[in-house]
Coordinates of C-alpha atoms and ligand atoms in Angstrom, one line a residue:
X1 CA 18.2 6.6 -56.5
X2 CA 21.2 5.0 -54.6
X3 CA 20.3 3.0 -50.8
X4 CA 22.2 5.8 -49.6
X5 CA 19.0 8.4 -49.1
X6 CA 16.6 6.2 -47.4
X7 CA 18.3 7.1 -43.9
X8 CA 20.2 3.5 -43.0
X9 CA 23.4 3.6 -41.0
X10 CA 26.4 3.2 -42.3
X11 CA 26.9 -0.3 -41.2
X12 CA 24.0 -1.6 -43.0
X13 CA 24.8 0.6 -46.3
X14 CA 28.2 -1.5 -46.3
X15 CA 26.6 -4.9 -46.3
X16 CA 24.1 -4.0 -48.6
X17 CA 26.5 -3.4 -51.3
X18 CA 28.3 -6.5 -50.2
X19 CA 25.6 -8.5 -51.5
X20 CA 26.0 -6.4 -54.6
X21 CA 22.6 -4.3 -54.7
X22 CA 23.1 -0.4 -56.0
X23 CA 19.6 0.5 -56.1
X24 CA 16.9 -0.1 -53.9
X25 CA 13.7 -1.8 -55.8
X26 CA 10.2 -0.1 -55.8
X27 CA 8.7 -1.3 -52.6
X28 CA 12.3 -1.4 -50.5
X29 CA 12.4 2.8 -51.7
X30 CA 8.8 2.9 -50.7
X31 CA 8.2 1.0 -47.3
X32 CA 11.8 1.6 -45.9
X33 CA 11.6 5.2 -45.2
X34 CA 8.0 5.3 -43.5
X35 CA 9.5 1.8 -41.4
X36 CA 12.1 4.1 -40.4
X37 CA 9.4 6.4 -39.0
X38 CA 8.5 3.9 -36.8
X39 CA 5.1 3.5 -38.7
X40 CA 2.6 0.4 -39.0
X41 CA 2.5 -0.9 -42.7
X42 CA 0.6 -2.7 -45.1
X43 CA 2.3 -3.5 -48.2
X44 CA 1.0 -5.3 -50.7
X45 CA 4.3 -7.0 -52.6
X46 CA 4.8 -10.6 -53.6
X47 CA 7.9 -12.5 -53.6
X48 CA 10.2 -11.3 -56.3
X49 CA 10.2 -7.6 -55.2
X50 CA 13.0 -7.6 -52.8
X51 CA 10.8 -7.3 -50.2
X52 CA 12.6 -8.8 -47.6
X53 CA 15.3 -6.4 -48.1
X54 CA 12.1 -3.8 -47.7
X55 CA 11.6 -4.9 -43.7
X56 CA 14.6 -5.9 -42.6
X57 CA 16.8 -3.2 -43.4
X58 CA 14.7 -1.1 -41.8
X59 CA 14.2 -3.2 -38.9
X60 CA 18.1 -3.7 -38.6
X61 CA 18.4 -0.2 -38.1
X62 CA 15.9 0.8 -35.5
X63 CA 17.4 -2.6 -33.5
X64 CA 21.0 -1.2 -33.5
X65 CA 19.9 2.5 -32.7
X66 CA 17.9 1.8 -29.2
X67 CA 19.3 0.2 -26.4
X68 CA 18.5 -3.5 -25.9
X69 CA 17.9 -5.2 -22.8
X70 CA 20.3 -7.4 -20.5
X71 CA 18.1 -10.2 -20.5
X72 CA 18.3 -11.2 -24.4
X73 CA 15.0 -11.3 -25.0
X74 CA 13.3 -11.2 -28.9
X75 CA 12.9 -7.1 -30.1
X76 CA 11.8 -8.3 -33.6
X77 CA 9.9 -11.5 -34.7
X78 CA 9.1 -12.1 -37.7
X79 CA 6.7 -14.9 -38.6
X80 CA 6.3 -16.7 -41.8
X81 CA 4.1 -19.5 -43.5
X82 CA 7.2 -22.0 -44.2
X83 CA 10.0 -23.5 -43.2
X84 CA 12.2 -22.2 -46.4
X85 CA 10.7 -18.8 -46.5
X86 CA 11.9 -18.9 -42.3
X87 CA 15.3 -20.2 -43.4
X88 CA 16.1 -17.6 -46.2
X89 CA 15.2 -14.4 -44.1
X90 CA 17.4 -16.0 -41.7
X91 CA 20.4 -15.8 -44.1
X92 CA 18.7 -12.2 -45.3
X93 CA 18.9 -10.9 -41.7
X94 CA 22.2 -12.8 -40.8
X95 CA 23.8 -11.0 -44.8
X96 CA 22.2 -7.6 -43.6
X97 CA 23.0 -7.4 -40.4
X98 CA 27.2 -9.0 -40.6
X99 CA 28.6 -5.6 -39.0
X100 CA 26.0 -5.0 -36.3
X101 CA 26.0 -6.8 -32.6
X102 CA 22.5 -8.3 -33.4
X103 CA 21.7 -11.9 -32.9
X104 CA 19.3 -13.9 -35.1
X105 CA 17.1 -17.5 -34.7
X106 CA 15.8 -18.9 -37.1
X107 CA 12.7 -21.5 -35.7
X108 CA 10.4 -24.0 -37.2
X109 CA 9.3 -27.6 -36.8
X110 CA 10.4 -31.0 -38.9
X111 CA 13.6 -30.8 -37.3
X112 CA 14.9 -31.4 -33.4
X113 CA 13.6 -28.3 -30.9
X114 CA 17.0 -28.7 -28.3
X115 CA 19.4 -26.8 -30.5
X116 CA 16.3 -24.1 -31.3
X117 CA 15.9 -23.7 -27.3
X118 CA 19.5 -23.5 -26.8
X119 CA 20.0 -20.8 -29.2
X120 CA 17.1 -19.1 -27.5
X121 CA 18.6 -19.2 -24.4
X122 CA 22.1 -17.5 -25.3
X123 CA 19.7 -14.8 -26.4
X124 CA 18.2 -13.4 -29.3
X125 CA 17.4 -10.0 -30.7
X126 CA 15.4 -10.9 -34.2
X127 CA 13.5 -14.2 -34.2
X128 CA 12.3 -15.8 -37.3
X129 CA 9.8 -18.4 -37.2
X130 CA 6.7 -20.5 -38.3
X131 CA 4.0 -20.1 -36.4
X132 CA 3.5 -23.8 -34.7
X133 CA 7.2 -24.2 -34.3
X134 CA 6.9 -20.9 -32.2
X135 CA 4.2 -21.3 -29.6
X136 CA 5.6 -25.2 -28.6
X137 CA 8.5 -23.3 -27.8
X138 CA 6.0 -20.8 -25.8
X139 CA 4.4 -23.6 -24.5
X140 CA 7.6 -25.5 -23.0
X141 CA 8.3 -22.2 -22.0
X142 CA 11.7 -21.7 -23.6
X143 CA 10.4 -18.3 -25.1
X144 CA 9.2 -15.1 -24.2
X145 CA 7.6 -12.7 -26.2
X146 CA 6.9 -10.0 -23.8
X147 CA 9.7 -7.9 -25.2
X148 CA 9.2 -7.5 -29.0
X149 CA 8.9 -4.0 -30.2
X150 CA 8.4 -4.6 -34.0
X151 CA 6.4 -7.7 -35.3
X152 CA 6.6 -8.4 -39.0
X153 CA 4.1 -10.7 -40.6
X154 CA 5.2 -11.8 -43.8
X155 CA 3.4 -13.6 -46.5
X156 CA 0.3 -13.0 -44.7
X157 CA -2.2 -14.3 -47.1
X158 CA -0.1 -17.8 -47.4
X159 CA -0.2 -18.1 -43.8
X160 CA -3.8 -17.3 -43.7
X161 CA -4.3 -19.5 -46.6
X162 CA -2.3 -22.9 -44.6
X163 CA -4.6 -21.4 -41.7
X164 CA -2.3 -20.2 -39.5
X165 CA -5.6 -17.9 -38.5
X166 CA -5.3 -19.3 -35.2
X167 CA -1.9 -19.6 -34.4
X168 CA -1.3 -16.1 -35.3
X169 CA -3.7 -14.9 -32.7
X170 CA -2.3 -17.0 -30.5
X171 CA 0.9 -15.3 -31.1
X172 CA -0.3 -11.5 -30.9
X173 CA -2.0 -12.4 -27.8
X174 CA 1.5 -12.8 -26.1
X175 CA 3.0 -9.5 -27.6
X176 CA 3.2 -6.4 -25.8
X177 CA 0.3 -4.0 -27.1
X178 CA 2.9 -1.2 -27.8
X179 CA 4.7 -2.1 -31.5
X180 CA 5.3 -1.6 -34.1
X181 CA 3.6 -3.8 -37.2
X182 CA 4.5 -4.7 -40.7
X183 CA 1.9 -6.8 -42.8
X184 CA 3.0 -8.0 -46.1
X185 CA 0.9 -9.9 -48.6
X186 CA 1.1 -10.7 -52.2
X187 CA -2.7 -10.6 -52.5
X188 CA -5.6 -9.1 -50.5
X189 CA -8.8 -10.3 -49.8
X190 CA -11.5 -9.7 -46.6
X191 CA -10.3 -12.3 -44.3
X192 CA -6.5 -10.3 -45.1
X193 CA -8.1 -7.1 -44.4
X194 CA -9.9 -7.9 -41.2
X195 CA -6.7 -9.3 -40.0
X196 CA -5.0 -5.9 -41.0
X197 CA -7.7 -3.7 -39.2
X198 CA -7.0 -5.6 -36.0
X199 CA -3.3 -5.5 -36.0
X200 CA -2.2 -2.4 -37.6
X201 CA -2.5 1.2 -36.2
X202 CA -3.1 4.2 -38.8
X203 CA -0.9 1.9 -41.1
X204 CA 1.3 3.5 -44.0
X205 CA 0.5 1.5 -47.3
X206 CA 2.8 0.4 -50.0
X207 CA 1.4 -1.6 -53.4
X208 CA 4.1 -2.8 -55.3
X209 CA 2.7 -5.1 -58.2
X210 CA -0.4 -4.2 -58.6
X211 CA -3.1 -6.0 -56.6
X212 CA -3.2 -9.6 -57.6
X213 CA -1.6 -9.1 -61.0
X214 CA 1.3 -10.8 -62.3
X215 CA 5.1 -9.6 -62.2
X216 CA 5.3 -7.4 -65.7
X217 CA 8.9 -9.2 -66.6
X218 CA 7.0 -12.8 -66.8
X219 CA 6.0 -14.1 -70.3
X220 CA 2.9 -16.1 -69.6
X221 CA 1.9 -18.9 -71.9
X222 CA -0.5 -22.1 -72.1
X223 CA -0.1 -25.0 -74.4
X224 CA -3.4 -27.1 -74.6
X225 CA -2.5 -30.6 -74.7
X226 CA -4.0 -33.5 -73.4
X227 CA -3.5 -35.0 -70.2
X228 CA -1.7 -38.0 -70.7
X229 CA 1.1 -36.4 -73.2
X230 CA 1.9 -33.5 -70.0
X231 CA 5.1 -35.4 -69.2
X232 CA 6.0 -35.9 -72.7
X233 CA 5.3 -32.7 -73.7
X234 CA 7.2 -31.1 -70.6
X235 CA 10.3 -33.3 -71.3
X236 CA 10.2 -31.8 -74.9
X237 CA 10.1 -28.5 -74.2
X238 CA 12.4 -28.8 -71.6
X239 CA 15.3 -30.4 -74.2
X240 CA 13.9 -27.7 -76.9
X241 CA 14.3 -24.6 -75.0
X242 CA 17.7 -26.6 -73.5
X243 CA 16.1 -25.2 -70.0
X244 CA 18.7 -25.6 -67.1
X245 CA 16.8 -24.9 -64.3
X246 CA 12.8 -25.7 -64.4
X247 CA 10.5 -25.3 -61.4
X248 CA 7.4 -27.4 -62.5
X249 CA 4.3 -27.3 -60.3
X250 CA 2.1 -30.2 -59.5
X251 CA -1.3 -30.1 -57.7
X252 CA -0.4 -32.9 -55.5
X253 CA 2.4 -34.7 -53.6
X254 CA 1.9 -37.4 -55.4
X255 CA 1.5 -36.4 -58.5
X256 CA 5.0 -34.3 -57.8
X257 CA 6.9 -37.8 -56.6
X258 CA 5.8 -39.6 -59.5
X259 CA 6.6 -36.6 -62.4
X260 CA 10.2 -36.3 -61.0
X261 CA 10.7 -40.2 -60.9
X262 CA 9.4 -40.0 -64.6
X263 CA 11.2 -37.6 -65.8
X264 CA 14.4 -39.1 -64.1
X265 CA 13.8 -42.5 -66.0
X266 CA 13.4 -39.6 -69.3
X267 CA 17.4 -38.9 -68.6
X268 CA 16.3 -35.5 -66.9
X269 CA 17.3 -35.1 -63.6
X270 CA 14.8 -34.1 -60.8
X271 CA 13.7 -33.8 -57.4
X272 CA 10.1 -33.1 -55.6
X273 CA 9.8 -30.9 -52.9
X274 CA 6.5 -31.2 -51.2
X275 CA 5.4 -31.4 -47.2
X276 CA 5.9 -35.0 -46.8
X277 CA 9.2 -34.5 -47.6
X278 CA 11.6 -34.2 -44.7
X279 CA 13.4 -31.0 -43.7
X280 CA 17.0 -32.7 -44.6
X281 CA 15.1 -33.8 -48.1
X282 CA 13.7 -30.9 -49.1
X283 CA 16.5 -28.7 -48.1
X284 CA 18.8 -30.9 -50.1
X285 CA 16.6 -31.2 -53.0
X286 CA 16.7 -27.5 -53.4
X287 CA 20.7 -27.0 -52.9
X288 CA 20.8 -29.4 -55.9
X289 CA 18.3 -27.4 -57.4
X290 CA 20.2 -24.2 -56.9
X291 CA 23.5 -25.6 -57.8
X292 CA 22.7 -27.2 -61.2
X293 CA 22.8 -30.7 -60.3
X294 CA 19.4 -31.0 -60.5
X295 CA 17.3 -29.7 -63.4
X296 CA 13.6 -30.0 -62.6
X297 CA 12.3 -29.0 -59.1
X298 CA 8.7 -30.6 -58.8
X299 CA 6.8 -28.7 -56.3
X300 CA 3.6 -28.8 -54.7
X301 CA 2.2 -24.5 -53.7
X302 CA 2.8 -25.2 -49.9
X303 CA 6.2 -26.4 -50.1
X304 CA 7.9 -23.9 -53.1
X305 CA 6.1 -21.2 -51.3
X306 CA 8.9 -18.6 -50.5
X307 CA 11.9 -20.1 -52.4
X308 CA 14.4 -17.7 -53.4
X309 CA 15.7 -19.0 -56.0
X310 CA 17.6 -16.6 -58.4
X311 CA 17.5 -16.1 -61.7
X312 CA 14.4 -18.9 -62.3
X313 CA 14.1 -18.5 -65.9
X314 CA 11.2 -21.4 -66.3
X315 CA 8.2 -22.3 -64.4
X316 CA 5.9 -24.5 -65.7
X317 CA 2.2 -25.4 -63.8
X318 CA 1.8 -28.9 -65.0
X319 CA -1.5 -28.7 -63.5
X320 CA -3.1 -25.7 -63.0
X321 CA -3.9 -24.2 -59.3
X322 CA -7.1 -25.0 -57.8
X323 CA -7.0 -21.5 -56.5
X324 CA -6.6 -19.1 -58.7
X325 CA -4.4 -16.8 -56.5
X326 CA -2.0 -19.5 -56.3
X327 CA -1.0 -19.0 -59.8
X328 CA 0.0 -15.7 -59.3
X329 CA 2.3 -17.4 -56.7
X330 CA 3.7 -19.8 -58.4
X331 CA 4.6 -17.7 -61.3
X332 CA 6.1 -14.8 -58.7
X333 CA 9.0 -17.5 -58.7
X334 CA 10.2 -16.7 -62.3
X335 CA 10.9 -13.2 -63.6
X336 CA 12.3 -12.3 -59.7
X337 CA 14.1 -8.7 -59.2
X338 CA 13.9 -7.0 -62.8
X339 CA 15.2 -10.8 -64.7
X340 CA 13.4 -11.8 -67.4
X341 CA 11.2 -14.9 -66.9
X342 CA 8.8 -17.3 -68.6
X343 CA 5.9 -19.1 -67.0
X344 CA 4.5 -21.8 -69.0
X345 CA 1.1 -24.1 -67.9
X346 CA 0.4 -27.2 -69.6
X347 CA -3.6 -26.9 -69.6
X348 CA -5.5 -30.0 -70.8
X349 CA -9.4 -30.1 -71.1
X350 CA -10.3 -30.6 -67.8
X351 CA -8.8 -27.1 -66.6
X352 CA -10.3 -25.0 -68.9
X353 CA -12.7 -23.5 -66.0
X354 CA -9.2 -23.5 -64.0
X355 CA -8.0 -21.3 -66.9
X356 CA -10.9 -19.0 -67.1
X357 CA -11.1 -18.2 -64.0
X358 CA -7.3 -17.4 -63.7
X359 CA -7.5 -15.4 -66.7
X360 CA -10.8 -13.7 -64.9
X361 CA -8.3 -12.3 -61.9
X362 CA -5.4 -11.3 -64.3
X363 CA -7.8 -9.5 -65.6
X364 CA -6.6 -11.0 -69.4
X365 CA -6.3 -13.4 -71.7
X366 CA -2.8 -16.0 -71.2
X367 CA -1.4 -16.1 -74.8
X368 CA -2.1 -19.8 -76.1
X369 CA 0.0 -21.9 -78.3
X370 CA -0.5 -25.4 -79.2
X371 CA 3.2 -27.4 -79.9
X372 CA 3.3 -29.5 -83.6
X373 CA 3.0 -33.1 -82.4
X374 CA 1.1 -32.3 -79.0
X375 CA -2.7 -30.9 -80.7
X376 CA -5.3 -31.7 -77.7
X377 CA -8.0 -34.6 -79.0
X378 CA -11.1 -32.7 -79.2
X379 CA -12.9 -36.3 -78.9
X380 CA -11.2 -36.8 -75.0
X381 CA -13.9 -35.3 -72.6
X382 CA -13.4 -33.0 -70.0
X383 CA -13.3 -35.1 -66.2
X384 CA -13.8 -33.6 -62.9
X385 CA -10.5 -32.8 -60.9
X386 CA -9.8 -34.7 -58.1
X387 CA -9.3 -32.7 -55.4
X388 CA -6.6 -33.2 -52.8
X389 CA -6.3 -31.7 -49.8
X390 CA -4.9 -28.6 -50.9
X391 CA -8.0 -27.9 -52.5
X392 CA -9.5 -24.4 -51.1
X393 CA -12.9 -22.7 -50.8
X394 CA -14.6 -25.8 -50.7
X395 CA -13.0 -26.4 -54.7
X396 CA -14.9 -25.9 -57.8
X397 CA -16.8 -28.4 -59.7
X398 CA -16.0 -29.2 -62.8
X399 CA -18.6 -31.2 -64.5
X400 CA -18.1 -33.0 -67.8
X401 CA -18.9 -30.4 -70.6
X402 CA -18.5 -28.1 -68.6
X403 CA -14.9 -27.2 -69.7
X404 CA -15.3 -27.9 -73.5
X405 CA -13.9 -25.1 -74.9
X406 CA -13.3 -23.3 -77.8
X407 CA -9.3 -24.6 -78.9
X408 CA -6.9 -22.0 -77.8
X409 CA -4.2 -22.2 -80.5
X410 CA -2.4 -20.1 -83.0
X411 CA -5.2 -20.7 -86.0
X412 CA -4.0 -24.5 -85.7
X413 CA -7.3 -25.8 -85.6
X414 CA -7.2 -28.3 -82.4
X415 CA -9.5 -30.9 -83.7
X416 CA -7.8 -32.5 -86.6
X417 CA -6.9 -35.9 -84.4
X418 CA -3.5 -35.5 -85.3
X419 CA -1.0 -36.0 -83.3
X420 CA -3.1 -38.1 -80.7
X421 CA -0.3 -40.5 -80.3
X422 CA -1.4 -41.9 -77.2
X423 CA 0.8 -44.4 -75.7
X424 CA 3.2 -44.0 -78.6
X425 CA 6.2 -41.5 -79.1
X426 CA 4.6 -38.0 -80.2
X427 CA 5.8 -36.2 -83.7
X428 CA 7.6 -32.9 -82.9
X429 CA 9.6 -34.3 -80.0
X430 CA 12.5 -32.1 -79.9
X431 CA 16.5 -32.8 -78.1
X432 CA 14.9 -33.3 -74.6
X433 CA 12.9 -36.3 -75.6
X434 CA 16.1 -38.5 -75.6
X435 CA 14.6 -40.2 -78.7
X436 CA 13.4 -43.3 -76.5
X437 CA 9.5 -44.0 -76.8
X438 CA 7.8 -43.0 -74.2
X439 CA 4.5 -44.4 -73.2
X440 CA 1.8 -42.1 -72.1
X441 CA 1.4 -41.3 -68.4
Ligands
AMP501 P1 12.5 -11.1 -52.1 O1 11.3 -10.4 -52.8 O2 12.7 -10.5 -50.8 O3 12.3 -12.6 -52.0 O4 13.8 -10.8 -52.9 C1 14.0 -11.3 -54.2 C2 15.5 -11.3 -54.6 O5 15.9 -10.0 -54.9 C3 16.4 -11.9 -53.5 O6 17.2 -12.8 -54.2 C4 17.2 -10.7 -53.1 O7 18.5 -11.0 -52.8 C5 17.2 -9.8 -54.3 N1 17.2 -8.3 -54.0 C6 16.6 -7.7 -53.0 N2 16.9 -6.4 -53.0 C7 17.6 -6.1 -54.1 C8 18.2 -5.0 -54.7 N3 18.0 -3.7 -54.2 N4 18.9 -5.1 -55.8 C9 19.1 -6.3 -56.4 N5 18.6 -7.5 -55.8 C10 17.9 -7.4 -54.7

């Protein structure tokens, strides 16, 4: 099936294959026809899917077909949980819509509001924004919203999740009631679904992925190992594999600063990306990222929420989410748009209940494979998780004991004390351990 059937004018066909694409992806064939028809949706898709493409093709189009207004004012917002995810729809909509007379804003906070509010003034047609960033503009008054005829709320579940709850209610308070409204979400759960039943009339649905499982083109694995040989286990497989481009996820900002300085001091170059970060940091970090300079991204979920990052090949949870949805997240990052990717987590004894209850909402088990060198030390016991304040539903416990588990390897029984090698250089250590010693973290 070509993008020429799904009833997009010719203008938009053209840039489409500009950027290459010759067939549209499940949920862009799915949701851009019934957008077309001027229908609510509710699509469940995660990052990956091209479902960007699947909303603002669609909202390009109806845009250029009806008349606009003199005044300038915003005909499409779309809101979104980050800054990033904000800034690469902008580039989506600005790539999409090159041959139409549409203008575009992109608008969210960490950087100066002036040049936002002079944009806004000159007149937009699509706005793209975070939610804060959004209403101080409302509030200064440098933005009305009375005109917006299709309202697109993307990563809903993030934004619910960074409780945005508010915000966004603030927000549809100030919208005309006659719209049109497009909810998409990589998971659903009841807070998701009440906020649906408010927003959406008689909405069209479109699953892509199935509910809260994991893209089918990721390999999924978990190497036990213990906590202190993570770094020196990641550094290892990261020299074995000869991996080029690594997105490595830490539970806190922290814990992501002091990984990437580690790993620099290993010879590996990397850079964290986390929410303390500034705008200019962060958005450098990940040009570096994207253009090979820099070989390990350490991110924190907030912050690598939304990258679009192609062809990730390798992402690796250092620590495992406290969430569990959150790993079907982070691991949406690898394997994007039909490319083959590989999503490793580093699981020591303390996240075995982490583990289990991932492995509870995917529904299966996560292959497990324990590296020559790196066995776990069945005599280390398990230690609650510190929780930081990304920690969710109130966190889980995990009491001592409580994650001993039975060893997860290939028949390598776990508990022969080799390998312990703590604070000395493991056996096994491969090209990307640079040969130096390292000492345990
Ligand atoms: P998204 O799920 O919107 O983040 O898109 C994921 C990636 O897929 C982005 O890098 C898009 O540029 C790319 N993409 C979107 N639609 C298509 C398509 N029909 N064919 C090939 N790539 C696509």
């Amino acid at each position: 099936m070509s993008f020429d059937s799904l009833g997009l004018s010719a203008d938009i066909l053209r840039a489409v294959s500009e950027q290459g694409y010759s067939e549209p992806t499940p949920v862009q064939k799915q949701a851009i026809p019934l957008i077309l028809q001027g229908r609510d949706l509710l699509a469940g898709a995660q990052t990956g899917t091209g479902k960007t493409a699947g909303f603002t093709l669609p909202l390009l189009h109806l845009l250029s077909q009806r008349p606009g207004h003199s005044a300038r004012k915003p005909r499409a917002l779309i809101l979104t949980p980050t800054r990033e995810l904000a800034a690469q729809i902008g580039d989506n909509v600005r790539a999409y819509g090159r041959h139409l007379p549409l203008k575009s804003a992109v608008i969210f906070g960490g950087v100066k509001i002036n040049p936002q509010i002079e944009k806004l003034r000159r007149g937009v047609d699509i706005l793209i924004a975070t939610p804060g960033r959004l209403l101080d503009h409302v509030g200064q008054k440098t933005l009305d919203l009375s005109a917006v005829e299709i309202l697109v709320l993307d990563e809903a579940d993030r934004m619910l999740d960074m409780g945005f709850i508010h915000d966004i209610k603030k927000v549809l308070a100030l919208l005309p009631r006659k719209r049109q409204n497009l909810l998409f979400s990589a998971t659903y759960n009841a807070t998701i679904r009440k906020l649906a039943d408010g927003l959406l009339d008689n909405p069209a649905q479109v699953e892509v992925a199935r509910r809260n499982t994991t893209a089918e083109r990721v390999t999924q694995r978990v190497h036990p190992v213990d906590k202190a040989r993570k770094r020196e286990l990641l550094a290892w497989l990261i020299g074995d594999g000869d991996w080029q481009q690594v997105l490595v996820f830490t539970r806190t900002k922290h814990g992501a600063n002091r990984l990437a300085e580690q790993l620099g001091k290993d010879g590996i170059s990397a850079a964290a990306i986390h929410g303390n970060k500034s705008q200019g940091a962060r958005t450098k970090a990940l040009a570096g990222f994207k253009q090979g300079q820099i070989r390990v991204l350490v991110a924190t979920d907030i912050a690598a929420r939304g990258l679009d990052i192609d062809q990730l090949p390798h992402v690796v949870n250092y620590e495992l989410p406290n969430v569990p949805e959150d790993y079907v997240h982070r691991i949406g990052r690898t394997g994007r748009a039909g490319r083959e990717g590989e999503a490793i987590s580093l699981v020591c004894v303390d996240e075995h209940k982490l583990l289990r209850d991932i492995e509870k909402l995917l529904k299966k088990p996560i292959d497990a494979q324990i590296i020559e060198g790196y066995e776990p030390d069945p005599s280390i016991p398990a230690e609650p998780i510190q929780m930081g304040r990304g920690a969710r539903n109130g966190g889980q416990r995990h009491g001592r004991g409580g994650g001993q588990q039975r060893a997860r390897g290939q028949g390598r029984p776990a508990g022969n004390g080799a390998g312990r090698g703590r604070g000395r250089a493991g056996r096994g250590r491969g090209r990307g351990g640079n040969g130096r010693g390292h000492r345990a973290a």
